[in-house]
Short mmCIF file of C-alpha atoms (C1' of nucleotides) in Angstrom, two decimals:
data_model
loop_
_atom_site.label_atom_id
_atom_site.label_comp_id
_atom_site.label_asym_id
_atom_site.label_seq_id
_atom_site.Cartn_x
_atom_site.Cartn_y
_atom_site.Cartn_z
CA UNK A 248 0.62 19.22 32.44
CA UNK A 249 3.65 20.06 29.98
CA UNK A 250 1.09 19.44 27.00
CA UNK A 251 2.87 21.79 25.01
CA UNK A 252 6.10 19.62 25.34
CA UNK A 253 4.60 16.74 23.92
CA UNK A 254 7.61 16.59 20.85
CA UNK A 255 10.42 16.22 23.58
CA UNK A 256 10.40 20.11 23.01
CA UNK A 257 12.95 22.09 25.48
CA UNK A 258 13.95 18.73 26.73
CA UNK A 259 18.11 18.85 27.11
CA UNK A 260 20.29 17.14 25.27
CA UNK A 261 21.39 14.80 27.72
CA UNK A 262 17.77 13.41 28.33
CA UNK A 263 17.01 12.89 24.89
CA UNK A 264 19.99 10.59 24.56
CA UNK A 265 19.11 8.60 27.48
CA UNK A 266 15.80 7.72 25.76
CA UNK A 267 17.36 6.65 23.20
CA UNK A 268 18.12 3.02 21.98
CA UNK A 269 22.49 2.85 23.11
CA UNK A 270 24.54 4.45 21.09
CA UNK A 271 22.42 4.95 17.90
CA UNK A 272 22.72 8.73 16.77
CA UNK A 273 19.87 10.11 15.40
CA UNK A 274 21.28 9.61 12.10
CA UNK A 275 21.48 6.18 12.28
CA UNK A 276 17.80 5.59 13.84
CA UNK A 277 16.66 7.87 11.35
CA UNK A 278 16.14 5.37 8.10
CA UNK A 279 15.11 2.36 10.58
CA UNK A 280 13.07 4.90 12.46
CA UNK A 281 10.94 6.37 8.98
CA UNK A 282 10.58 2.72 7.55
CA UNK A 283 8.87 1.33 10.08
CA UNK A 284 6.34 4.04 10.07
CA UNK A 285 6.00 3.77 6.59
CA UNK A 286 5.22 0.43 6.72
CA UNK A 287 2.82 0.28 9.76
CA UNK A 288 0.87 3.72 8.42
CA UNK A 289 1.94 3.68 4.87
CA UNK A 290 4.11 6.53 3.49
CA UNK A 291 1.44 9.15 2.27
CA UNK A 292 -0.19 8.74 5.92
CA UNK A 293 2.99 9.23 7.71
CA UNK A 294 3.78 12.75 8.94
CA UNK A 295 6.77 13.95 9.37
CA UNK A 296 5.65 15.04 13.20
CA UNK A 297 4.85 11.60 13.86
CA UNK A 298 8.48 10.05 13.15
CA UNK A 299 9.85 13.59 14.76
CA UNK A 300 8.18 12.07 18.07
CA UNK A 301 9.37 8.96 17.62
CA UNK A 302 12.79 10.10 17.07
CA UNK A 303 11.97 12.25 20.63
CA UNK A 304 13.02 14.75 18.19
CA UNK A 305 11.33 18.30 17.36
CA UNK A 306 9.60 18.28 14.10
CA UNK A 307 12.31 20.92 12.14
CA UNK A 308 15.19 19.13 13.57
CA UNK A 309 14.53 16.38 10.87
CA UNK A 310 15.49 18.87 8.55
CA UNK A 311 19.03 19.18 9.52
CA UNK A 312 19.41 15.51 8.10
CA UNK A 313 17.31 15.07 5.25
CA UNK A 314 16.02 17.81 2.83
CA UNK A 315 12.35 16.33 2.32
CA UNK A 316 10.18 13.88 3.48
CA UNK A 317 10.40 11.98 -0.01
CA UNK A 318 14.09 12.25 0.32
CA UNK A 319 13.41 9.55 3.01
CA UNK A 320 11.53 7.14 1.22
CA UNK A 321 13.95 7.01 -2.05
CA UNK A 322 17.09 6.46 0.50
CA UNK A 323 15.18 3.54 1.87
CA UNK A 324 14.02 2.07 -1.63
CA UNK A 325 17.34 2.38 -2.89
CA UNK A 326 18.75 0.77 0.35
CA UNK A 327 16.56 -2.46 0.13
CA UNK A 328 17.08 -2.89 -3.08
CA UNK A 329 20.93 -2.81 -3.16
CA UNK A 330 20.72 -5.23 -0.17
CA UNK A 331 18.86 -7.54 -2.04
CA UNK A 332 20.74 -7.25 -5.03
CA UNK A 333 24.10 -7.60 -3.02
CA UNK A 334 22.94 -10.83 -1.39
CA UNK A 335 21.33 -12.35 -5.04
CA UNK A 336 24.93 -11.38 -6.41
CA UNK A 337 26.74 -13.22 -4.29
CA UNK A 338 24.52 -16.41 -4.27
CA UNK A 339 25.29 -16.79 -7.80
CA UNK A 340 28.96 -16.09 -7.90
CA UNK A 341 28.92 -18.69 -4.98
CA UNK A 342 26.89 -21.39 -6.18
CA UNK A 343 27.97 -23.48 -9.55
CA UNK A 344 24.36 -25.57 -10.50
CA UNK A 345 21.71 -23.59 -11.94
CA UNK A 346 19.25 -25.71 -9.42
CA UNK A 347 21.72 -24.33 -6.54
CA UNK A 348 21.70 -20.67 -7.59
CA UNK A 349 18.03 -20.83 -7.83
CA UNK A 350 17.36 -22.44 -4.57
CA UNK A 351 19.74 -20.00 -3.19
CA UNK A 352 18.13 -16.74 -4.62
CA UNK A 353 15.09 -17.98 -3.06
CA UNK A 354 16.48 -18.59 0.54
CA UNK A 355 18.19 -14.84 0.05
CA UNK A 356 14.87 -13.05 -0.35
CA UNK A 357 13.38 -14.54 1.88
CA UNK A 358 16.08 -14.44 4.57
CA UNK A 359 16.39 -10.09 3.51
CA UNK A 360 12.58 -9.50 3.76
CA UNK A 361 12.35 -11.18 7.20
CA UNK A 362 15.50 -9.80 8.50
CA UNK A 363 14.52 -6.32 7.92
CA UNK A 364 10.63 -6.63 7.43
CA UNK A 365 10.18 -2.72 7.16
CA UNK A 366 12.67 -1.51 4.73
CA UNK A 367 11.52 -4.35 2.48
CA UNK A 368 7.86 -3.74 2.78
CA UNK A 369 8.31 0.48 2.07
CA UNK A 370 10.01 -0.46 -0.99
CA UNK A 371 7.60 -3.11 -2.36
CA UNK A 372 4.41 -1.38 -1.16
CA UNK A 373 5.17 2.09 -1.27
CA UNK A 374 7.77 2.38 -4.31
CA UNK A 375 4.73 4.77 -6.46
CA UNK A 376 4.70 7.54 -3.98
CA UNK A 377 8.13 8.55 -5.47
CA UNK A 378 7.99 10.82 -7.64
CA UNK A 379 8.60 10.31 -11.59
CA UNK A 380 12.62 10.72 -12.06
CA UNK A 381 13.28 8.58 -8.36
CA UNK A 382 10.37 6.12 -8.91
CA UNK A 383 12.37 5.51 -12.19
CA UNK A 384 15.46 5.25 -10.54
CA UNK A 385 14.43 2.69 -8.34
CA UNK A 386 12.47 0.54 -10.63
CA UNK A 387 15.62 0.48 -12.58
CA UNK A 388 17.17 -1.38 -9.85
CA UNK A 389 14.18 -3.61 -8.98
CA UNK A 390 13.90 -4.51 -12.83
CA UNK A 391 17.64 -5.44 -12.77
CA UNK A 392 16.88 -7.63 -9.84
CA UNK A 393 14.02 -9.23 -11.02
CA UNK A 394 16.11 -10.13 -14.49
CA UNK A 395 18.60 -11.87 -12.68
CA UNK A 396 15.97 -13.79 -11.01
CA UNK A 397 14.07 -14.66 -13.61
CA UNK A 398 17.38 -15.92 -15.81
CA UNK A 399 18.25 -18.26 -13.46
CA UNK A 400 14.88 -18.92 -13.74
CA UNK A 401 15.57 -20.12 -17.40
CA UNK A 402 19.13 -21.29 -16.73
CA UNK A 403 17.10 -23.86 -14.26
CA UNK A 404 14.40 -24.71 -17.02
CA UNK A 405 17.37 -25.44 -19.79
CA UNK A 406 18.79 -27.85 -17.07
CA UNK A 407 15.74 -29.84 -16.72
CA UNK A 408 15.32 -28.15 -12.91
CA UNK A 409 12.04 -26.20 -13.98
CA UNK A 410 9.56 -27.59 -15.78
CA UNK A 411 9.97 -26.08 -19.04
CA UNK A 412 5.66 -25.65 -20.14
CA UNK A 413 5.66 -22.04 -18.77
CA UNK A 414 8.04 -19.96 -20.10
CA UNK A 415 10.08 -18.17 -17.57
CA UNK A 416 8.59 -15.01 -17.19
CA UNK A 417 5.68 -16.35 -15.95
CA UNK A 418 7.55 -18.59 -13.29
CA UNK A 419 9.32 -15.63 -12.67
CA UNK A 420 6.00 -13.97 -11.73
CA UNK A 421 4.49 -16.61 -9.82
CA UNK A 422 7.63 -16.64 -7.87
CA UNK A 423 8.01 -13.41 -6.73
CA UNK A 424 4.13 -13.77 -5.59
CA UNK A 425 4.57 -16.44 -3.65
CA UNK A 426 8.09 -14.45 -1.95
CA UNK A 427 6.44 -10.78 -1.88
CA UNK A 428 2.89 -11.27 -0.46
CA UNK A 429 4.52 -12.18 3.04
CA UNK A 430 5.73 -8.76 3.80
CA UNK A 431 1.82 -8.03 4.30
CA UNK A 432 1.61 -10.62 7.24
CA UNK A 433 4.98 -11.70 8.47
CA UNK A 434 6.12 -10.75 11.99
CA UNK A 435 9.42 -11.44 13.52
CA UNK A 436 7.67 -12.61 16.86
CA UNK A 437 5.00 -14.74 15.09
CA UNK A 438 5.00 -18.60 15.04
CA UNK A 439 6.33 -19.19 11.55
CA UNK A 440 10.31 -18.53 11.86
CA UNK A 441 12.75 -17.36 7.78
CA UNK A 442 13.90 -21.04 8.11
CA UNK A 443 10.67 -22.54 8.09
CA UNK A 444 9.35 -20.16 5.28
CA UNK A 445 12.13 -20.77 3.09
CA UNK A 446 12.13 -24.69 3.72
CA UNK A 447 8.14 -24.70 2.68
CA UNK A 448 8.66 -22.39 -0.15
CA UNK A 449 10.98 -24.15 -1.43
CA UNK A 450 9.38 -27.50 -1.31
CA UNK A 451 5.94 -25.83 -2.81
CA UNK A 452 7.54 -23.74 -5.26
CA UNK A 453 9.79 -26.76 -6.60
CA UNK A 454 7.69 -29.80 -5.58
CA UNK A 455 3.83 -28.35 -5.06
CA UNK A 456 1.31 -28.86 -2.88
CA UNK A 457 -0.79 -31.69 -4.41
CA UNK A 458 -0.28 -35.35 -3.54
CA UNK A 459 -0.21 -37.54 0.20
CA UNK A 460 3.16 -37.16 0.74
CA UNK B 287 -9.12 30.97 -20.17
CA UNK B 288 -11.50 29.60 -17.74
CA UNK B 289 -9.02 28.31 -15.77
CA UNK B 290 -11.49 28.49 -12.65
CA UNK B 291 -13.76 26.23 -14.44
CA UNK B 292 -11.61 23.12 -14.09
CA UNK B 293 -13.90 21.35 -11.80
CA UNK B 294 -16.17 21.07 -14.70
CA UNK B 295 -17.83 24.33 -12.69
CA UNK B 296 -20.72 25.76 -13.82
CA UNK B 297 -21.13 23.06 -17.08
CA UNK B 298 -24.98 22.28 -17.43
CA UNK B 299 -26.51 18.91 -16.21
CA UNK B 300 -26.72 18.21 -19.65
CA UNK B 301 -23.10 18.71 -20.51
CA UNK B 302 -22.14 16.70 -17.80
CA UNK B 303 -24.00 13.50 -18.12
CA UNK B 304 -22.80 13.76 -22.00
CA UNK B 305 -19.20 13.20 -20.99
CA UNK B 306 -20.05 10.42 -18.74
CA UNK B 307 -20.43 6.69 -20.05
CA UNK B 308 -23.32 6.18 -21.83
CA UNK B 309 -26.18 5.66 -18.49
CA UNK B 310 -24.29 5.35 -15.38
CA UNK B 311 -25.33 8.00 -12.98
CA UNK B 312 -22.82 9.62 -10.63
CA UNK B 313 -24.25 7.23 -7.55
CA UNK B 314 -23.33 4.40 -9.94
CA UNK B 315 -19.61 5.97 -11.28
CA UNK B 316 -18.65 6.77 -7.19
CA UNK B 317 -17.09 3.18 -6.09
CA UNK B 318 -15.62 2.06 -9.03
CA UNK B 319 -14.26 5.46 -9.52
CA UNK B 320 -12.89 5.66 -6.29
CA UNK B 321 -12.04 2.43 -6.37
CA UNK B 322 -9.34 2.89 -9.39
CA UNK B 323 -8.12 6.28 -7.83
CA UNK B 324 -7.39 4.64 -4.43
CA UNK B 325 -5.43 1.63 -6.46
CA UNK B 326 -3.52 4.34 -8.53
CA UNK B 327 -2.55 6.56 -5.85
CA UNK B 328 -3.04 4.78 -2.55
CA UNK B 329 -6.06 5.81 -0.44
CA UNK B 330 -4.40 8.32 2.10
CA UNK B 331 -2.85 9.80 -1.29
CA UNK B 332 -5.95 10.32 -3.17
CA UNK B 333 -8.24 13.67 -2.88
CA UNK B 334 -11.72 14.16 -2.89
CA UNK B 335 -11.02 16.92 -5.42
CA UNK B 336 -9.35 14.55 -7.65
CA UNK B 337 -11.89 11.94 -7.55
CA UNK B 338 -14.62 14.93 -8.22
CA UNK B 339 -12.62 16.14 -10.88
CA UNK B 340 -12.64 12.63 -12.44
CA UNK B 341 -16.39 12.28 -12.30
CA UNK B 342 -16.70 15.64 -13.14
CA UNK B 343 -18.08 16.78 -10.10
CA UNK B 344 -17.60 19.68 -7.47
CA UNK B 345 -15.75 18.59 -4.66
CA UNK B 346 -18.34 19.60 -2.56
CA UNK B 347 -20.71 17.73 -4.44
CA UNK B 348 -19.29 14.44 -3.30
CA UNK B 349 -20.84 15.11 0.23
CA UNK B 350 -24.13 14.50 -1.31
CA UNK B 351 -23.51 10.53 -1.93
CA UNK B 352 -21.20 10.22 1.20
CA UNK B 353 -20.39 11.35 4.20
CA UNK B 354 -16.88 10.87 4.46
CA UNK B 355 -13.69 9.82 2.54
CA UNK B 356 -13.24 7.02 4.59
CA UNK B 357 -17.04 5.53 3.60
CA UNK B 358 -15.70 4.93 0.14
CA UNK B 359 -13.21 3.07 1.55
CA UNK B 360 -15.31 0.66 4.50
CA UNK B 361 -17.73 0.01 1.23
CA UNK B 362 -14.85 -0.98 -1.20
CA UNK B 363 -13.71 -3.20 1.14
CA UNK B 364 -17.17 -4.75 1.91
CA UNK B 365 -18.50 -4.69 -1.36
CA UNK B 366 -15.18 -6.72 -2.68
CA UNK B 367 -15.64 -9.44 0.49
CA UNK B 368 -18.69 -9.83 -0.12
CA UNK B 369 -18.87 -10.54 -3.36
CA UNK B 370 -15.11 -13.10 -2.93
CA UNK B 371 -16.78 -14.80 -0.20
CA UNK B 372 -20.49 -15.38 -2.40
CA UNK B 373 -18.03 -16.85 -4.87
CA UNK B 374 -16.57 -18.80 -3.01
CA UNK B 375 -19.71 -20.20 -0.80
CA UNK B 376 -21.39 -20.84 -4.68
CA UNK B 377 -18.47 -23.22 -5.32
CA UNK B 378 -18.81 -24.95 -2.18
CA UNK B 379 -22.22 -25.91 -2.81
CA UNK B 380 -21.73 -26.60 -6.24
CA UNK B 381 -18.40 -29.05 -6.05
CA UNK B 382 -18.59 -32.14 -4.46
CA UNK B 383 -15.46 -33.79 -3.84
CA UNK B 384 -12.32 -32.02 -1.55
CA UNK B 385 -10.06 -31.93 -4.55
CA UNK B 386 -12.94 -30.13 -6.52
CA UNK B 387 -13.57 -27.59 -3.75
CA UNK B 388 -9.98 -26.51 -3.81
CA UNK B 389 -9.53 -25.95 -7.17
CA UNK B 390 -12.83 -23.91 -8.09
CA UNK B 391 -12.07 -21.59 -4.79
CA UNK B 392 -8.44 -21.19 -6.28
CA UNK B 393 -10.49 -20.16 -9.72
CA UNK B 394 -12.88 -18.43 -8.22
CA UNK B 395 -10.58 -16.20 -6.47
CA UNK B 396 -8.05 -15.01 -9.67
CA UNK B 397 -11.47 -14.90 -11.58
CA UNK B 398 -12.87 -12.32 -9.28
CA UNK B 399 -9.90 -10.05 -8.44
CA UNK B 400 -8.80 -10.08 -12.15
CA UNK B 401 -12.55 -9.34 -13.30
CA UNK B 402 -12.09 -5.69 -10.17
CA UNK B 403 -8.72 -5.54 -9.78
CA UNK B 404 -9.49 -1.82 -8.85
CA UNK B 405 -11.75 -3.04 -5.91
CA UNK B 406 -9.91 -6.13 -4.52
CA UNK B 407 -6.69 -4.52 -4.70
CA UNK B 408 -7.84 -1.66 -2.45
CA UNK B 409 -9.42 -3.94 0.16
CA UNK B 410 -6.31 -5.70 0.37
CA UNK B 411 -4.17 -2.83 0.78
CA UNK B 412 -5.58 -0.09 1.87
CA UNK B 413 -7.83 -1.73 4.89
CA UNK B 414 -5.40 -0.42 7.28
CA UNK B 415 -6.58 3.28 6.23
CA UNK B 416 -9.84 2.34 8.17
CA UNK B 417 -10.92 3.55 11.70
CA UNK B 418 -10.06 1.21 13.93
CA UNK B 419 -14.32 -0.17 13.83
CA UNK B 420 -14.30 -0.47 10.49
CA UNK B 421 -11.30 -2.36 10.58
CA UNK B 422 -12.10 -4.40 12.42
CA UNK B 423 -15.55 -5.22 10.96
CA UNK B 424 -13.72 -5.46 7.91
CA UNK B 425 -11.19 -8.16 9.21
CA UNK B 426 -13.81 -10.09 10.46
CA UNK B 427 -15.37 -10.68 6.69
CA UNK B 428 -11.54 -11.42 5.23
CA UNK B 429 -10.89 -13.78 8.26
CA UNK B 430 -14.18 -15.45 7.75
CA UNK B 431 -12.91 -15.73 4.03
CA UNK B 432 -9.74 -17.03 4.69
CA UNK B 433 -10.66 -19.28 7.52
CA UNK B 434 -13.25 -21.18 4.85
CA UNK B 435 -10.47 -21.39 2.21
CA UNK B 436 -8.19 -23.02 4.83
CA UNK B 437 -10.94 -25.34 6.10
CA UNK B 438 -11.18 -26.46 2.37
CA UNK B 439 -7.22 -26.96 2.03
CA UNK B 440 -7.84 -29.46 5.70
CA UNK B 441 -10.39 -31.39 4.12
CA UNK B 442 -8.04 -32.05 0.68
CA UNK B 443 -4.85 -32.71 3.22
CA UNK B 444 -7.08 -35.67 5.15
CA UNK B 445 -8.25 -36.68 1.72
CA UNK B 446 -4.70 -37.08 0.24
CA UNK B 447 -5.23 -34.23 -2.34
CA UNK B 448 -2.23 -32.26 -0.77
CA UNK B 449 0.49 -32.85 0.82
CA UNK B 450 0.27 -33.75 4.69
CA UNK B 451 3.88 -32.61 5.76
CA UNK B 452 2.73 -29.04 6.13
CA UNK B 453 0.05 -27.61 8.47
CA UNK B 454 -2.83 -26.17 7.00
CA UNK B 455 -2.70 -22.87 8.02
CA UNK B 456 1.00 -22.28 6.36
CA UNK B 457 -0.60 -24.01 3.10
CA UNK B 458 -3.04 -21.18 3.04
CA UNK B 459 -0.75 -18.69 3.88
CA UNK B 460 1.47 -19.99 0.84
CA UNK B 461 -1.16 -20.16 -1.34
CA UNK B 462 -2.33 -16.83 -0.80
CA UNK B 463 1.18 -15.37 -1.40
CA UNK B 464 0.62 -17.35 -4.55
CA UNK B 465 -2.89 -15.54 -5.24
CA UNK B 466 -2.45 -12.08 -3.79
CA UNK B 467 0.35 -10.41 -4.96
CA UNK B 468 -0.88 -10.69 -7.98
CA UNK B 469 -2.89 -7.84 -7.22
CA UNK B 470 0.70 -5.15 -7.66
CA UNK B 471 1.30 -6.12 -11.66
CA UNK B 472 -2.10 -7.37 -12.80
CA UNK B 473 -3.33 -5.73 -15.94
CA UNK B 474 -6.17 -6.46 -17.65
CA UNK B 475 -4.60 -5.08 -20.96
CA UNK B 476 -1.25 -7.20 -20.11
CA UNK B 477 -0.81 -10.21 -22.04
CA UNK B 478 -1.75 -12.91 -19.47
CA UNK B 479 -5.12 -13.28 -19.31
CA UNK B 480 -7.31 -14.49 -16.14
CA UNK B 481 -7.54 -18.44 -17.23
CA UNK B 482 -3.81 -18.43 -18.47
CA UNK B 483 -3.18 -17.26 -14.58
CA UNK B 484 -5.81 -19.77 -13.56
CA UNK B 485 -4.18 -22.60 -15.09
CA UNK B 486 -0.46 -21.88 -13.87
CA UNK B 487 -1.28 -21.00 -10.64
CA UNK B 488 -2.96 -23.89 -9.99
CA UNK B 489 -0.23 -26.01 -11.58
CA UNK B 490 2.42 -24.53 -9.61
CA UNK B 491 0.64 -24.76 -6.65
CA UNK B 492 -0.64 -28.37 -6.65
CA UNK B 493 2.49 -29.82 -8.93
CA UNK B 494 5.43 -27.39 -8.44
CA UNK B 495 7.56 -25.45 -10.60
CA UNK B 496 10.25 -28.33 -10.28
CA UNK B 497 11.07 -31.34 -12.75
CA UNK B 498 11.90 -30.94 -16.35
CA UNK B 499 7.88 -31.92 -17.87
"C1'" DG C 25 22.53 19.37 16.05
"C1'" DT C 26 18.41 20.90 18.04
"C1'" DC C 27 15.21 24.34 19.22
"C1'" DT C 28 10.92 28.13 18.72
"C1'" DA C 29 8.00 30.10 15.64
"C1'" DT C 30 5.77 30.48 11.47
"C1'" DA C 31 4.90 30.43 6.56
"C1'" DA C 32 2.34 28.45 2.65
"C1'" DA C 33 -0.27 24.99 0.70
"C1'" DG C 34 -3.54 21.40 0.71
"C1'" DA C 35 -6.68 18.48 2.95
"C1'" DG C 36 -11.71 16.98 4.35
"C1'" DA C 37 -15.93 18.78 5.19
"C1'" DT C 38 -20.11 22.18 5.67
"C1'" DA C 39 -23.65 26.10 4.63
"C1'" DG C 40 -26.76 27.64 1.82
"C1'" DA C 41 -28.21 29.09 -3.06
"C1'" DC C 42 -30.14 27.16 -7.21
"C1'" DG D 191 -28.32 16.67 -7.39
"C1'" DT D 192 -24.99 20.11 -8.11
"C1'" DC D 193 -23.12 24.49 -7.41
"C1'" DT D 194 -20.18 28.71 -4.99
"C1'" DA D 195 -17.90 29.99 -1.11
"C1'" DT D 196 -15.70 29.17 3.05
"C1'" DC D 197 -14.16 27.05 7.49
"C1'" DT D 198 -10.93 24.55 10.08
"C1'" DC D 199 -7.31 21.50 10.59
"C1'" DT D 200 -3.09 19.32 9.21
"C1'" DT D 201 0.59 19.04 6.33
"C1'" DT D 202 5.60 19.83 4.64
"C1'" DA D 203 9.04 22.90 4.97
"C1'" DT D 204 11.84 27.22 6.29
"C1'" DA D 205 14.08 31.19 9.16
"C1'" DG D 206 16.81 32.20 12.58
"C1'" DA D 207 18.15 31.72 17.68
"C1'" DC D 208 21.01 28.87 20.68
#
DNA sequence: GTCTATAAAGAGATAGAC
DNA sequence: GTCTATCTCTTTATAGAC
């Protein structure tokens, strides 16, 4: 019965905004709407059919908003990234110790990955299916980030915040490990809530792990 | 000029074990092989005729030494649990005090995704490309991993080898943030080799980044 | 802004010769 | 164990009506 209208296909107008979440146009559900299937199935395994359905939308109606599949994932890179960089911006412009703006940066990431899990994970995870000239693009942006990072990073170290017998690079590295890796098992309805991660990454990134305590 | 000859078509036997590495038979080239392609391109992303092309093989000649895409994948993924959790289980037996234990799993773990970084980081990424059984069989080896790792980081908590004001299970989680990611920048030309990681990681795990040292 | 219908390319996999 | 040739299905994307 109706198998052949299976895409929302000759449903009105009218109906297919009712299904809809209030208010959100189809623009607006459209980046949300492609992230999270591009984190739950990964971008190559995503078809455009698939978020088309879950848009209640006919497959060539996605068309009418963006001109490629790709064009998709680059608009959501680019998003995250500004986001994070926007937030990591104003933590240092706010905060006036280098053990502050460091602390800070780290509460920011972690607060942006959690608060929009999906966007976050595309970027991280599925950055290489862009191809050359975007991919470059948007690593430009993540490098920029991760600089900033990784000179407060040093600022910290000169301060006598960070211990100063690994240089900062490799901090830097071992940071953004311990931050990134969560976007492959966080949930937003799972026991472990953004202020609880960023209390125990801060104390194990600054303090460690070892001893009674 | 023999541009239908690209799949190394109609070369000799001869000709075609010549541009191999010295002894390894096709049977032996497929995983590791696959392996890299699926960590280069992501495993819904990669081709059969791509991986034939770098063994020098017909595509159709693939179907010979599997019978599907996907059983590349399910033995990745087993092969690299199996041989994280023999590690592992080897320095169980071997160490004999909690603190011990801890330290030669964290070890044993950079020392075996850094020695197939090709291998480990597919299983940890691209599991979700299995059918749902596979999946699942393969969860049940990395949850049997994980679970021993975090039974290890209990015993070191009641011994007073790490801190008690966090519950075990986030202490794993952390530390495999710590561990994992590592997998995305790894490079076994870069210029941080696998003890270098060893000894940071387990540094900044058990004694923090913080304090001036 | 969304639809029906379809084009064009690429995918995984198989049959059968050698 | 590898090849040539081909099947079938799915994919991204477009043309043109409404």
């Amino acid at each position: 019965m109706n198998a052949h209208r299976q895409d929302g296909a000759g449903r009105r107008g009218s109906e297919r905004q009712a299904a809809r979440a209030a208010g959100a146009s189809t623009a607006e559900r459209l980046l949300p709407e492609a992230a999270k299937l591009f984190r739950e199935r990964g971008y190559a395994a995503s078809s455009t059919r698939e978020l088309a359905e879950r848009l209640n939308l006919n497959k060539a109606s996605l068309y009418y908003h963006v001109e490629s599949k790709e064009d998709l994932l680059y608009e959501i890179c680019s998003k995250s990234l500004r986001d994070v960089i926007a937030s990591a911006e104003a933590v240092i412009e706010r905060e006036t110790s280098p053990k502050a703006r460091l602390e800070g940066l780290i509460r920011s990431h972690i607060t942006a990955i959690t608060a929009d899990i999906d966007m976050h994970a595309t970027m991280l995870l599925e950055l290489r299916s862009l191809s050359p000239g975007r991919r470059h693009d948007v690593m430009q942006l993540r490098n920029f980030y991760e600089a900033l990072v990784e000179h407060e990073i040093s600022d910290a170290q000169h301060a006598g915040d960070l211990r100063s017998d690994c240089d900062a690079r490799s901090l830097a590295l071992l940071l953004f490990n311990l931050l990134n890796w969560t976007i492959t098992w966080y949930r937003s309805d799972g026991d472990l809530d953004p202020n609880e991660l960023i209390d125990m990454s801060l104390r194990i990134f600054l303090e460690g792990a070892g001893g009674p305590r």
